[in-house]
PDB file of C-alpha atoms in Angstrom:
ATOM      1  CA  UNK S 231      92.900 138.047 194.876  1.00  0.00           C
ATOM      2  CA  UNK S 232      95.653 134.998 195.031  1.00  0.00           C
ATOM      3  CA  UNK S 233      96.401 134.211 198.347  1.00  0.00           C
ATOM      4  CA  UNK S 234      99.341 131.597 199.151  1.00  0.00           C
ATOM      5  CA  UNK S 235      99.747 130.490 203.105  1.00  0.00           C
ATOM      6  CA  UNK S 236     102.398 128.231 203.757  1.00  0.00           C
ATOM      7  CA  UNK S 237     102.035 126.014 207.440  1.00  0.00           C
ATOM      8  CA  UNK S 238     103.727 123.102 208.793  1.00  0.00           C
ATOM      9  CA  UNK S 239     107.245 124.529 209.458  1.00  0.00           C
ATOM     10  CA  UNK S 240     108.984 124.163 212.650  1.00  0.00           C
ATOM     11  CA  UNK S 241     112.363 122.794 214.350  1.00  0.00           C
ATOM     12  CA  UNK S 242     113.238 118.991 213.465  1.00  0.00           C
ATOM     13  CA  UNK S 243     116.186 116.876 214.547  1.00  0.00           C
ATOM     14  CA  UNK S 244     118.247 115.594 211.943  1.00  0.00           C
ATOM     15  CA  UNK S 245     116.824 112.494 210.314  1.00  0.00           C
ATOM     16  CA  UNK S 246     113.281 113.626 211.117  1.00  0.00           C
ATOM     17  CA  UNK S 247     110.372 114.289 208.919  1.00  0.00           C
ATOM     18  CA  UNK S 248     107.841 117.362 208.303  1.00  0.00           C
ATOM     19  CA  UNK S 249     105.081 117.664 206.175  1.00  0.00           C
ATOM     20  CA  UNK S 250     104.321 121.183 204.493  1.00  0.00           C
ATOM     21  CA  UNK S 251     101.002 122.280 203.783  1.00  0.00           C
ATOM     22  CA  UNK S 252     100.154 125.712 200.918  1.00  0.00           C
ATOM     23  CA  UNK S 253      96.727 126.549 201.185  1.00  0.00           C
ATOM     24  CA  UNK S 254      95.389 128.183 197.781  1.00  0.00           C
ATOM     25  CA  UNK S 255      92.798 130.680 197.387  1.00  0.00           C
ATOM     26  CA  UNK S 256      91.640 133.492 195.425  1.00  0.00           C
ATOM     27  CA  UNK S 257      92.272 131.390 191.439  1.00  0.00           C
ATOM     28  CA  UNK S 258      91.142 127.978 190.048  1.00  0.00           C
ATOM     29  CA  UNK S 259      94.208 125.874 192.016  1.00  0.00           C
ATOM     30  CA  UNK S 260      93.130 123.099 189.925  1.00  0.00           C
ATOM     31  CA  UNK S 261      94.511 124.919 186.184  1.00  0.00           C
ATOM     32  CA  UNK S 262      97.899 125.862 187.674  1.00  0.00           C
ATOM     33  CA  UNK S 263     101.242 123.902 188.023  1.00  0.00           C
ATOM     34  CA  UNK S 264     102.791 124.640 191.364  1.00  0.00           C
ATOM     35  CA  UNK S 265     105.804 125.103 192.437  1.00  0.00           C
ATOM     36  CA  UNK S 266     108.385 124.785 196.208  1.00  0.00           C
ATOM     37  CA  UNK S 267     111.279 127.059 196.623  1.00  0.00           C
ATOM     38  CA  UNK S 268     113.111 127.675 199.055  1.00  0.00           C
ATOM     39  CA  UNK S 269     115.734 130.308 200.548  1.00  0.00           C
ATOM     40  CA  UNK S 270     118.414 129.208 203.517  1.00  0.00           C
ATOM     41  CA  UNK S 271     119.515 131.873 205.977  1.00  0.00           C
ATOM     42  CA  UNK S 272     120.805 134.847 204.318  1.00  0.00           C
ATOM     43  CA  UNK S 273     121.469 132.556 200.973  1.00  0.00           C
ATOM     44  CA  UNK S 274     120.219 132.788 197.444  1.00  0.00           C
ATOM     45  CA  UNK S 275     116.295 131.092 196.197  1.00  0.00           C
ATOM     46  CA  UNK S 276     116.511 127.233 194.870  1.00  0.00           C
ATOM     47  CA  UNK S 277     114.040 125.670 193.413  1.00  0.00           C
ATOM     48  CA  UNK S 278     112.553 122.319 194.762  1.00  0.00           C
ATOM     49  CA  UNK S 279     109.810 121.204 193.426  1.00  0.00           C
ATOM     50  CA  UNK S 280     106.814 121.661 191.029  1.00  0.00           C
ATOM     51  CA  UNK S 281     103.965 119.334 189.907  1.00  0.00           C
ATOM     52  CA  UNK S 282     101.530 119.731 187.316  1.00  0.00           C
ATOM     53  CA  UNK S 283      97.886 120.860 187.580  1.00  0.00           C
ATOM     54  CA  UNK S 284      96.397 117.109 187.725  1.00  0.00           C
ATOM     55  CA  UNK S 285      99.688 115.562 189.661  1.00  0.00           C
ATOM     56  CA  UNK S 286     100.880 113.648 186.748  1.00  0.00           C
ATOM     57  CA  UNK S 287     104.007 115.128 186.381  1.00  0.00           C
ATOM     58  CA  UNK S 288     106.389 116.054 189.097  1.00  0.00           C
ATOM     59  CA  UNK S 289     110.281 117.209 189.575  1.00  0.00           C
ATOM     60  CA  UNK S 290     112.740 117.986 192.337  1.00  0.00           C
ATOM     61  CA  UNK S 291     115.858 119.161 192.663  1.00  0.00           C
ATOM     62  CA  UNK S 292     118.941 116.652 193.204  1.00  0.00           C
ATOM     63  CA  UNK S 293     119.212 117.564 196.637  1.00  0.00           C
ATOM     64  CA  UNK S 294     115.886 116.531 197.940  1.00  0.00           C
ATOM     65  CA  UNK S 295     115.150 113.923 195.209  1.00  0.00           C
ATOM     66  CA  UNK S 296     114.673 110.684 197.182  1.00  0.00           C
ATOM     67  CA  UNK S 297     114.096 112.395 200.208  1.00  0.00           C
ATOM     68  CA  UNK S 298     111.248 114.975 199.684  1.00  0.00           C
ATOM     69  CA  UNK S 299     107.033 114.288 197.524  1.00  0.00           C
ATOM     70  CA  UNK S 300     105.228 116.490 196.536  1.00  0.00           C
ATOM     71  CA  UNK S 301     101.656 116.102 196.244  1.00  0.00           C
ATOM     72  CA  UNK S 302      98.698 117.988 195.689  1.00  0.00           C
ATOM     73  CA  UNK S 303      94.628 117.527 196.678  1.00  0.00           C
ATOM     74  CA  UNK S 304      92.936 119.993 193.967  1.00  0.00           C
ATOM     75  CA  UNK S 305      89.278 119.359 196.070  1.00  0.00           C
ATOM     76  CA  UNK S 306      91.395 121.363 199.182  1.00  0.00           C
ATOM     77  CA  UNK S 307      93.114 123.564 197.136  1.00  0.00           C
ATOM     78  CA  UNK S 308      95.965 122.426 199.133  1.00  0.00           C
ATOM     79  CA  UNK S 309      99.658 122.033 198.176  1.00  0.00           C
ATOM     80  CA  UNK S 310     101.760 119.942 200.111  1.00  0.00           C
ATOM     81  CA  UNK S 311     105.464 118.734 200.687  1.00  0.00           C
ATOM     82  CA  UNK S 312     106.089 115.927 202.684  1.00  0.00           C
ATOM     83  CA  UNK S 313     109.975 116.122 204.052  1.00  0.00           C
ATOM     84  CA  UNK S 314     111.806 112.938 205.369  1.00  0.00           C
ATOM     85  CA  UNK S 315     115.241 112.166 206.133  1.00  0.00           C
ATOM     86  CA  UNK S 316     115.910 116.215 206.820  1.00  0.00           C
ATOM     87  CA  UNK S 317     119.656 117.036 206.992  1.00  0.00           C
ATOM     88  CA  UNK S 318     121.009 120.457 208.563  1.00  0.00           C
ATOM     89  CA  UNK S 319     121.264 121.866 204.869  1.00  0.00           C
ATOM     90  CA  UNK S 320     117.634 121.607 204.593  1.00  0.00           C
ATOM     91  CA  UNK S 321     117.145 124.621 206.351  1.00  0.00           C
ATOM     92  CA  UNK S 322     115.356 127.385 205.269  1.00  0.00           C
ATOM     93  CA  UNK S 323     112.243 129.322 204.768  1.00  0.00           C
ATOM     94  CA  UNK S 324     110.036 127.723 202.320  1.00  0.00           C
ATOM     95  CA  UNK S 325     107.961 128.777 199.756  1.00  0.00           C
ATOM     96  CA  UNK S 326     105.209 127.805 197.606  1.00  0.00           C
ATOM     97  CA  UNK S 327     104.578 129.682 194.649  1.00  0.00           C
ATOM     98  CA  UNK S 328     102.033 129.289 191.564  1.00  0.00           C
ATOM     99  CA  UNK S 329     103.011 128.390 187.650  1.00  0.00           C
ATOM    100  CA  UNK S 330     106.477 127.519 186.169  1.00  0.00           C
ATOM    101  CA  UNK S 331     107.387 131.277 186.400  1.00  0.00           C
ATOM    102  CA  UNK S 332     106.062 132.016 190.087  1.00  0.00           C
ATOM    103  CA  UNK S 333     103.812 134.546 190.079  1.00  0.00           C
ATOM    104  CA  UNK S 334     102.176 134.577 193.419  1.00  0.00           C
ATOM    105  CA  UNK S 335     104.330 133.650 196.611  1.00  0.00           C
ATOM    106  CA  UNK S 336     103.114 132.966 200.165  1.00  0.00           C
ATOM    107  CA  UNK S 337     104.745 134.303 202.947  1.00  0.00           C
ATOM    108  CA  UNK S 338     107.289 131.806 203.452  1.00  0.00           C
ATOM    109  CA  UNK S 339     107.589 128.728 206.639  1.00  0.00           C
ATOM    110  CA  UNK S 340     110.852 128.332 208.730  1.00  0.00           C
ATOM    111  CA  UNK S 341     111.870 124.692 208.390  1.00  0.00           C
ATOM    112  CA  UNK S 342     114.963 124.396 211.248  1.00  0.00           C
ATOM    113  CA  UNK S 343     117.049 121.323 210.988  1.00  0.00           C
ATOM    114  CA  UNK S 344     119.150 121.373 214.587  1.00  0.00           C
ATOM    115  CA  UNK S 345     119.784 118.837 217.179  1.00  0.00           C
TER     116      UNK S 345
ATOM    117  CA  UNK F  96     121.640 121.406 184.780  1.00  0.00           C
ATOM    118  CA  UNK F  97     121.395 124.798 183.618  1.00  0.00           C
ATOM    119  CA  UNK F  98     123.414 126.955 185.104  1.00  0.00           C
ATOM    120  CA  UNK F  99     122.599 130.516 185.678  1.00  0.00           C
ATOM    121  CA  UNK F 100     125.482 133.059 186.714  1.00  0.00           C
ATOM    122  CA  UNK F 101     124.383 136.667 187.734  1.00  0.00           C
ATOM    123  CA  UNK F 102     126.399 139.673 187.164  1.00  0.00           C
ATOM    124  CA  UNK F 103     127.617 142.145 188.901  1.00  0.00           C
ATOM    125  CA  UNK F 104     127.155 140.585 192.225  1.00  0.00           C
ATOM    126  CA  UNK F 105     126.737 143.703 193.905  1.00  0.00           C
ATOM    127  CA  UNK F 106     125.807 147.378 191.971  1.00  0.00           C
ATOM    128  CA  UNK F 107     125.757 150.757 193.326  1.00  0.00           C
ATOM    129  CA  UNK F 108     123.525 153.682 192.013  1.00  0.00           C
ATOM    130  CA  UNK F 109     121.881 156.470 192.939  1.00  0.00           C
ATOM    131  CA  UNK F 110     118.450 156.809 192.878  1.00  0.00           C
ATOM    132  CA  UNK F 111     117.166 158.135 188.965  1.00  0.00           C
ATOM    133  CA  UNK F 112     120.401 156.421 187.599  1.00  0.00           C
ATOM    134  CA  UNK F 113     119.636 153.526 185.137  1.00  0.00           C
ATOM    135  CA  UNK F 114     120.460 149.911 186.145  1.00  0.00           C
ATOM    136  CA  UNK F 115     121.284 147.215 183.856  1.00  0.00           C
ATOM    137  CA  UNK F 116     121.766 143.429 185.200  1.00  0.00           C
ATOM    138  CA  UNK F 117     122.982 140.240 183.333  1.00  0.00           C
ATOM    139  CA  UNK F 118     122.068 136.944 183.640  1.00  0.00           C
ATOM    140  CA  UNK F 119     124.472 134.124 181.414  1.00  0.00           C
ATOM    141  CA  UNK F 120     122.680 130.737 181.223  1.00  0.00           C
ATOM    142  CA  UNK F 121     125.614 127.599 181.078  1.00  0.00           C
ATOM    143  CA  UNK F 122     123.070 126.548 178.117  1.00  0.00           C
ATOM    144  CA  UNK F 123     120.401 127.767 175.869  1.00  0.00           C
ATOM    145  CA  UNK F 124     117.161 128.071 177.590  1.00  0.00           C
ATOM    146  CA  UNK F 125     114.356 126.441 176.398  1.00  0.00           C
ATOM    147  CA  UNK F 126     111.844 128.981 174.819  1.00  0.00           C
ATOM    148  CA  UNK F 127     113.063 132.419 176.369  1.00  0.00           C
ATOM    149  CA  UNK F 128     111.681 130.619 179.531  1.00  0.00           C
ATOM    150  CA  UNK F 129     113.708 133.446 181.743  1.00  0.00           C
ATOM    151  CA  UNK F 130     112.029 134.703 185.026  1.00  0.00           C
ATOM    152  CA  UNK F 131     113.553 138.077 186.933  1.00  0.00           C
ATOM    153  CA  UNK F 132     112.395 138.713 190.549  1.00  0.00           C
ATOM    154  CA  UNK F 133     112.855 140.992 192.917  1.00  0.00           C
ATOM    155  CA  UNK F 134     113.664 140.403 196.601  1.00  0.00           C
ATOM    156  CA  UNK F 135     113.386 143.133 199.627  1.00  0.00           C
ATOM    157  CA  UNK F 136     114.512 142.038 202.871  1.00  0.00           C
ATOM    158  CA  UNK F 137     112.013 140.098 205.026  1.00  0.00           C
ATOM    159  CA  UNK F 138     109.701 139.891 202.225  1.00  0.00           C
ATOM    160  CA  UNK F 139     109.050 136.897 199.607  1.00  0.00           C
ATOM    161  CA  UNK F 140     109.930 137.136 196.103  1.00  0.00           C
ATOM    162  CA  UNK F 141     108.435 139.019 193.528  1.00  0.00           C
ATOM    163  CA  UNK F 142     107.875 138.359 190.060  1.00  0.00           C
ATOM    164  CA  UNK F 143     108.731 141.070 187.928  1.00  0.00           C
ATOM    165  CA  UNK F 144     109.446 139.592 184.053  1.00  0.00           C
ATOM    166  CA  UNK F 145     108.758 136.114 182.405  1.00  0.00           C
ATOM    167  CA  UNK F 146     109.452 134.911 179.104  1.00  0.00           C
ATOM    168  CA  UNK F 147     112.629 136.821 178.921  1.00  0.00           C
ATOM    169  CA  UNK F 148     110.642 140.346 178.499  1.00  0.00           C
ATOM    170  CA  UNK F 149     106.709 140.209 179.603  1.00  0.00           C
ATOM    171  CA  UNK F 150     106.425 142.677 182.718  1.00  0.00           C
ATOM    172  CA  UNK F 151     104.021 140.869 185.523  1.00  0.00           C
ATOM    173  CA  UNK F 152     100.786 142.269 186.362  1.00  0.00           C
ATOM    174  CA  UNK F 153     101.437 145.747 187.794  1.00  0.00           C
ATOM    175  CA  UNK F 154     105.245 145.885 187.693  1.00  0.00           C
ATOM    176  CA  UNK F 155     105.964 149.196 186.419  1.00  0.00           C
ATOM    177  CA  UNK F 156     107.623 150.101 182.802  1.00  0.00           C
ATOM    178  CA  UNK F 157     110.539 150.809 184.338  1.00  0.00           C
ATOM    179  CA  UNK F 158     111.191 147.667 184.354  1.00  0.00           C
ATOM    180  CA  UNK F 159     112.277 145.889 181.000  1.00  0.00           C
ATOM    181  CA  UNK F 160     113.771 142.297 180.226  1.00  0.00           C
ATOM    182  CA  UNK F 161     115.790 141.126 177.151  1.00  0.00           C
ATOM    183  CA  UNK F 162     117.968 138.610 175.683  1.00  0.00           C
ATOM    184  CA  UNK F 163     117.564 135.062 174.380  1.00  0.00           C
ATOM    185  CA  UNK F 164     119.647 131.834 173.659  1.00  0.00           C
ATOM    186  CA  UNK F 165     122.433 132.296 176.899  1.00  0.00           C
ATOM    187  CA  UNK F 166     122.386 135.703 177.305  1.00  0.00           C
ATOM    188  CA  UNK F 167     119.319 138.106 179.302  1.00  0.00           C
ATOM    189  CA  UNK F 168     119.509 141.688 180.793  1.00  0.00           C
ATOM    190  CA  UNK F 169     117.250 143.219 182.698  1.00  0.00           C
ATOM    191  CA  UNK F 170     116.803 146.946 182.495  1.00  0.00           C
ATOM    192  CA  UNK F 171     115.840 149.856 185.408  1.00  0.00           C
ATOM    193  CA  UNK F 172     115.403 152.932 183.672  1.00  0.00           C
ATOM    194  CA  UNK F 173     114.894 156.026 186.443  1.00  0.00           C
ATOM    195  CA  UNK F 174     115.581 153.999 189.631  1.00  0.00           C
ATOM    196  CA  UNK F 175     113.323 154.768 192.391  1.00  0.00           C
ATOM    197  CA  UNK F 176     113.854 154.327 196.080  1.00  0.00           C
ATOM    198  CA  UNK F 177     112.014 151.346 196.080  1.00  0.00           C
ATOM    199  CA  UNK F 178     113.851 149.664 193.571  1.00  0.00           C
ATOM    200  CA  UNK F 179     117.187 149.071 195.876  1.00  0.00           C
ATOM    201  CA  UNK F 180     116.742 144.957 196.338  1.00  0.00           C
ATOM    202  CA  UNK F 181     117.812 141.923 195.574  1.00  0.00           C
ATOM    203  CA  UNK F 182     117.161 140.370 191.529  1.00  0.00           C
ATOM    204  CA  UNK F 183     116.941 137.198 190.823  1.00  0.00           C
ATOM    205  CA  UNK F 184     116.880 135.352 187.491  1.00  0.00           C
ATOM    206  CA  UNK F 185     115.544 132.169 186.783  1.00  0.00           C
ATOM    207  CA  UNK F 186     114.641 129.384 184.002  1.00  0.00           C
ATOM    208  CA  UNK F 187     112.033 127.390 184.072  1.00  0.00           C
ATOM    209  CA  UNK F 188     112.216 125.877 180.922  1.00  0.00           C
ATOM    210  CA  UNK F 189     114.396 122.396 181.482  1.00  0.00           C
ATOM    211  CA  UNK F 190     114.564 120.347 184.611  1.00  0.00           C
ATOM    212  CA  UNK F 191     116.218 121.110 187.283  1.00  0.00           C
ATOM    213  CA  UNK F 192     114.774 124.743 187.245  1.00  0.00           C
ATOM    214  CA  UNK F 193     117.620 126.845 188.273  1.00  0.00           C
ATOM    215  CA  UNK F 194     118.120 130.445 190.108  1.00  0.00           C
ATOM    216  CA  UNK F 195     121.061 132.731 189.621  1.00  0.00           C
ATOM    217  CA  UNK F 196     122.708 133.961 192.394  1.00  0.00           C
ATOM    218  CA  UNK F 197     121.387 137.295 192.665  1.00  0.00           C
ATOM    219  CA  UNK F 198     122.678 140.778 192.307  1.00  0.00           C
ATOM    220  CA  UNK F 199     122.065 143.253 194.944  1.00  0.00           C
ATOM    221  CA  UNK F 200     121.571 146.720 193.695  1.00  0.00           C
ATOM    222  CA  UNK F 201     122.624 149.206 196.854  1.00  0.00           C
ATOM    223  CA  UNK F 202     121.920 153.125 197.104  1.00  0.00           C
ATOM    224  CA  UNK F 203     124.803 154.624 196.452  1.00  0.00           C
TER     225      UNK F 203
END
C-alpha cells in the first residue's frame, strides 16, 4: 500500500534553514508528480509546492518562492524540501502528498519558526 | 491566482440529514481540475473527489461532486457520524494551486 513519511521538522530561529525529507513507498515514486502542503496552527491547507515525475518542472507558491526548492531523487524514492530564510509565518505542519490532486498524504512534520 | 471561496463557513446537521457544500472559483478552472477533501482533527487530509466528480478509491457513494466552469458542490446524502469534519476544495489545474477555506460541517 502507499506509504508517505514526512522527517526533518523541528524548531528553527528566524532566518534559519531546514531541509524536509518524504520517504515514498508502496507505488512507482518515479511515475507520479508530487506535491508540499502545508497547514499552520489551527488554519486552513496551502499549497507549496509540486514537481513533476522526472524534476523538470517545478512550482511554488508566492510565499515561499525564492526562499524554499524542491527536489526529488527517484533512485531513493525520496521527496525533499529544502527551507531557507524561514520567517515566523512559515509555521506549520507539513505535508507531502502524491499527484496534482493528492491522493495519498503522510502524516504531517511540525516545522516551528520561534526565537 | 485562482481564488477559491468556500461556502457556508460553518453547517450544522444532524446525522442522516443531507449536506450540500459550495465551492466558487474567482476564475474558470482549467479542465474540471476540482479536488474535495476531508479533514478530521489530528489527522491529514483526505481525498475524497477529483476532477470535479470522480469519488477516490474507497470513499463511499455518499459522497458526490459536481459543477464546472466557477461553480462546484459537493453532495452528502445520509450523513453518518463519521462524516462531521472539515472539507476542503481545491484546483489543481493553473499555477498557484489554490485551497478554499474550508467549511466545517458540525453535529447538530
Amino acid at each position: 500500500q502507499v506509504h508517505l513519511v514526512e522527517s526533518g521538522g523541528g524548531l528553527v530561529k528566524p532566518g534559519g534553514s531546514l531541509r524536509l525529507s518524504c520517504a515514498a513507498s508502496g507505488f512507482t515514486f518515479s511515475d507520479y508528480y508530487m506535491t508540499w502542503i502545508r497547514q499552520a496552527p489551527g488554519k486552513g491547507l496551502e499549497w507549496v509546492s509540486y514537481i513533476s515525475s522526472s524534476s523538470t518542472y517545478t512550482n511554488y507558491a508566492d510565499s515561499v518562492k525564492g526562499r524554499f526548492t524542491v527536489s526529488r531523487d527517484n533512485a531513493k524514492n525520496s521527496l525533499y524540501l529544502q527551507m531557507n530564510s524561514l520567517r515566523a509565518e512559515d509555521t506549520a505542519v507539513y505535508y507531502c502528498a502524491r499527484s496534482a490532486a493528492a491522493d495519498y498524504w503522510g502524516q504531517g512534520t511540525l516545522v516551528t519558526v520561534s526565537s | 491566482e485562482i481564488v477559491l471561496t468556500q461556502s457556508p463557513g460553518t453547517l450544522s446537521l444532524s446525522p442522516g440529514e443531507g449536506a450540500t457544500l459550495s465551492c466558487r472559483a474567482s476564475q474558470s478552472v482549467s479542465s474540471s481540475y476540482l479536488a474535495w477533501y476531508q479533514q478530521k482533527p489530528g489527522q491529514a487530509p483526505r481525498l475524497l473527489i477529483y476532477g470535479a466528480s470522480t469519488r477516490a478509491t474507497g470513499i463511499p457513494d455518499r459522497f458526490s461532486g459536481s459543477g464546472s466552469g466557477t461553480d462546484f458542490t459537493l453532495t452528502i446524502s445520509r450523513l453518518e457520524p463519521e462524516d462531521f469534519a472539515v472539507y476542503y476544495c481545491q484546483q489543481y489545474g493553473s499555477s498557484p494551486r489554490t485551497f478554499g477555506q474550508g467549511t466545517k460541517l458540525e453535529i447538530k
